[in-house]
Amino acid sequence: MATTTRPGAIRRNGPGTKRSEWSNWETLSYEDMDSSLNVQQYIQQTIKQNPLDVDTILNQLPDIDEGVWKYEHLRQFVLQLNGLALLLQEECYPSACAQMTATEQWIFLCAAHKNPKECSAIDYTRHTLDGAAILLNSSKYFPSRINIKESSISKLGSVCRRIYRIFSHAYFHHKPLFEKFEAETALCKRFTVYVTRYNLIAKEHLIVPILQQ
Amino acid sequence: MDEVKRPVRPNFAEDVYGTPSTERSDNSGISEMSESSLAQRRAAVLPKLKDLRNGEMHGKLETERDHQAEIGDLAFTYEDADEYHNELAELYAYSEMEEFGKNAHAYKAFLESSEDFNSKFGNSFVDLGRQKQLDVLNILCARFDSASAEERLSAARAFLYVLQGAFMDYDEEEDLQLDNSGNIFAQNPSSSGINNDCLIRAAKYGYLAAEVGALEALTMMLLREIEEPFDQEGCESKVNSSWQLSSTDLSDHSKRNKRSATLVDNQALRTVLSAMYHLVETIRRKELIDAITDTTESREHLRSVRVSFLEDLERPLLYLNKPLLIVLFDMMTPFYSGISPHFPVKKIFLLTWKIILATFGGWQAALADKNALRRKAGLSILEDTLEVARHMKACSLPDGDGPIGGFRGVRKTMPGRMLGRQMAYTETDGEDVNELDGSADISGSETPVPGDEALTPISSSSSMSTEGEGERTPTATSPSESRQIRRLPWSGKVRKDDIDVFMQHARKKFFSYELSGDIDTVFGLPPPILSSLKVLKKHLYVSLGEVQLKQEEELNRYVFSKKEDVIGNKTELIYRQLLPTMSNYVVALLKVLLAAAPSSKAKGESVNIFCDVLTPETDAIDVLSSSMSLDRCGINPLEESVRLAIDIHRHKEIVVKAASSVIILLLKHFKLNHVFQFEAFAQQLIYCNGIPLMLKFLDQNMIRYIQSRHEIHPYNYPQCAIYWARNKEEFPSLNADNVEIGPAAEGYYLWRNVFSSINMVRILNKLTKWKLARTMMLVVFKSAPILKRCLKIRVGLFQLYTLKLLKMQARYLGRPWRRSNMDIISAIYCTVRHRLADDWAFANDPRSKSWDFQTDESSLKSLIERFHSRRYSKIHPAFAIEVNENVVPGDNYLNHVDLREYEPVDNCSFSVLGKDMDLPDNFKDNYELWLTREVFRNQIDWDQFLSEGKPDRNA
């Protein structure tokens, strides 16, 4: 049982928490976490300790199921990408980036509609993140967060593919913004290592040269 | 036709005709006339016996229709679908042959464009190794998301190439390492090792594609392509069809304003649908797993891939909330309404059919479900018609123009039959003797039977089983081998209504009093009646439909106390989604069937189903109308003009096959789920003139249809693609070696046409059974001669269903018909299940004189409406019936009940607050006044309000 230093739940940011106190609680080892969402808790904790240490964050502990691990990480990526989307909002106007492209070759359709349509880049970003959230939260595909259905694992690959395009668009078209964000969170690097490790995206599609930096 | 070997001269012949001359030559043109003038006059009009005996008459009586008067028994077994290679071959039309090459080129282009994959392996896919193969498929799937249509199309083509087995890998003759572990293809005699291997690889790659989630990616692309509007103005022909007629006039294309859709308009759609079809067809077949791999773990792995694929298939799509099946159905409506005439209807229908098979299961799954449901309802389980009749032998019915008679031909079994008949009488126990006073058509004792091996003793019905296998009264001439009593493979059935009628009749006779609905009170009735009743009750068969009907009545009657327990199984969910626009789907199915009927003109119909067969060049040609007059003997595929005609006919046949299967599968599964769902669908079919359409279909030269040769073997997949790969990208040319010309071999039949025909008669049976109004439709449409001609097809199952239809109408066709078609009556007697106390063959007058068939249909309609309103009005508000709208006979007060008044009041604060309310204008104007009066002036104790009456924990 976690020791209570103050009344109420310990690992929660209650109403009125200041930014300096955000998520300011002591760390626990994974074995001591006994909530049902312990994997998410562990991942978020590791990130908070050092966001730039990609390998430690992605280091899968032996008693965690691989499907759950992949799923929870993807959830976390979608959560954190909202930060990038927020920054992009300032720059990425539909008049400027009317299509979702990275390099010149490929223009992508936004799949988060009844019929896939061509959305502007910022719309693509928002729709894709929303769509990923809907999918990851849907009870049909992921009814439980403790064991993930085999059939739903393949969905993770397509989600990753679409999410990656956000990174690539930001890198090629909004570079300063991207670099600032990356310096803080190392999100793209982590994502690249994540998809490479679990073979979720083919190498050919990883066009952001993040690992060489 | 067997000759009757008995003398034709009656014993008074000498007196009348004089002695016959002993010299008789076959070619004697002089017919022998008797000297009696009376005999001469009478004989003038009759066919000469001598000619009949020599069999010449048939030449004269033969019309164009009976081109081949009889065919032998066909070794056809009814399955859910044809074999794997045939099904895949039928997916592609011959006009699409070029696209095999295009797909291969697209794959090559893909390899060149990506750095990872060119180099060591050349173009080979099979050598890439599993991980790289998965990567290739992954990348191609990602490209389906591209906004550029050409990108998507070339990615789809490359993907389809892989799914087709990556046939370019076969181009090196000497490097072939054939993997012939899959012997399920070995039964196909015309396939060689390479074809088998290609199919095995195609299946393997299909599973790989399923692992990378191809279904979702393809579905996304399909949804995107559906959105592309049909470009009426026309586009240039991108097809270079070298094998088709070259002497065409291309100059007129731009001038035409309203042009019909052709192959060039739906390339992307066709590619995507073909890829999906490959996936569904491969993974649907469980037995392919054993053919693809050897080891147990890989088999387990494939099995789990299969399970998750099938789950994905039926799951509703994420944003659309409809499963893929409904998306396909929804494509049919814009097709026939003219909005999107370019949809490739054959592929849509084929894919729909296979998805229905994959999600709901075929006839065996339906049978298992039915038995499980019956067991659950506590009903008996009888043998299934389809299961037993699949192996039934055909009966031989003589040509309609031949001499009237029973079964001709000496049968070896005749003495045995007599013996059997004798034995049956000696073996019967006490009960069977009493059966005879019921009606004469109780089977078991007399069966002059055509089929030999199909009759096996069935253990389920006890009273009918004659225990005549072992114990015989030994006679001196008893046969050495044990002889089974021949009887029908079905047990008799009787409905509760029939027993009721029987009882009422008896009571009326003896007491002049009726107790309707009561079949148990037997006081005062004499013993023969009692024993008949006992037999009838033994054969009482309650169908699931009757049980559900009764439930329905109760639910309608007791609207408050009885609540329905709806099981949300797959069929139910699909039905719910099909329901709002079901009439559209039915219209689409039937319109396409009409356009594909063999006797229809090619382009006269409202829907053009040839948009996935015709290229813009061939579109202009008049071959289509002239192709109708193809004489079968003249089919010579070596002629170019004939090839297009063959392609078109083949296309039509496949469309009919797919459409008829979709209809029968839906009917069957809906009926299993709830009889009213079945009735709703059936009624839609009736309203759209389904019955005359199917009769029209059967009203063609069935023998010619069954033996149609609209297949060009070298052009089929996979031979064609492999040939292309091995012969420097040239397509096979037809010569006398690889094409069969001339009359068909004995016992040849085209599987898909027999299959479609069986489906048609099954559908007709399902639509008309127990419905007087629809049976009269059959009579009115003069279906009897059509069905009679159909009986020439020597397939047991087909004949069975045809005979059932004839049995239904036999009563209404009149005594003269019955008299002249005694052989059909006998065939029905020998083949079709008997119903006890059924007078199908005897009654002269129609059962009910009231020709009020409209009310039958409309009362059924109102019952169905009530059913829909009760079950589905919450989901589809359009189905709710208003008070007094749907008047059902019976207690009138029920018509005034509006159940919506009895819904519980919504007192959840969230939902009430969340409702959008339309505030009146004067309120909005005077809002501040309202606020002051109602809110600020009132004293409200907010603490008490917010605590909601719960005890204060923190206190």
GROMACS .gro file of N, CA and C in nm, chain A residues 9 17 46 66 86 110 118 135 160 180 183 187:
model
   36
    9ALA      N    1  -0.618   1.070  -0.300
    9ALA     CA    2  -0.532   0.987  -0.383
    9ALA      C    3  -0.396   1.050  -0.399
   17THR      N    4  -0.391   2.190  -0.872
   17THR     CA    5  -0.247   2.160  -0.867
   17THR      C    6  -0.170   2.263  -0.947
   46THR      N    7   0.839   0.667  -1.596
   46THR     CA    8   0.971   0.663  -1.657
   46THR      C    9   0.996   0.784  -1.745
   66GLU      N   10   0.354  -0.833  -2.421
   66GLU     CA   11   0.403  -0.746  -2.527
   66GLU      C   12   0.289  -0.667  -2.591
   86LEU      N   13  -0.072   2.112  -3.083
   86LEU     CA   14  -0.101   2.244  -3.031
   86LEU      C   15  -0.005   2.348  -3.089
  110CYS      N   16  -0.700   1.141  -4.544
  110CYS     CA   17  -0.732   1.128  -4.403
  110CYS      C   18  -0.836   1.018  -4.388
  118GLU      N   19  -0.940   1.408  -4.866
  118GLU     CA   20  -0.816   1.485  -4.859
  118GLU      C   21  -0.837   1.600  -4.763
  135LEU      N   22  -1.018   0.482  -3.168
  135LEU     CA   23  -0.986   0.340  -3.188
  135LEU      C   24  -0.930   0.279  -3.061
  160CYS      N   25  -0.006   0.360  -3.625
  160CYS     CA   26   0.131   0.414  -3.622
  160CYS      C   27   0.166   0.479  -3.754
  180LYS      N   28   1.214   2.229  -3.167
  180LYS     CA   29   1.189   2.275  -3.029
  180LYS      C   30   1.116   2.167  -2.952
  183ALA      N   31   1.334   1.870  -2.883
  183ALA     CA   32   1.435   1.890  -2.779
  183ALA      C   33   1.375   1.866  -2.641
  187LEU      N   34   1.014   1.301  -2.869
  187LEU     CA   35   0.902   1.213  -2.901
  187LEU      C   36   0.925   1.138  -3.033
   0.00000   0.00000   0.00000
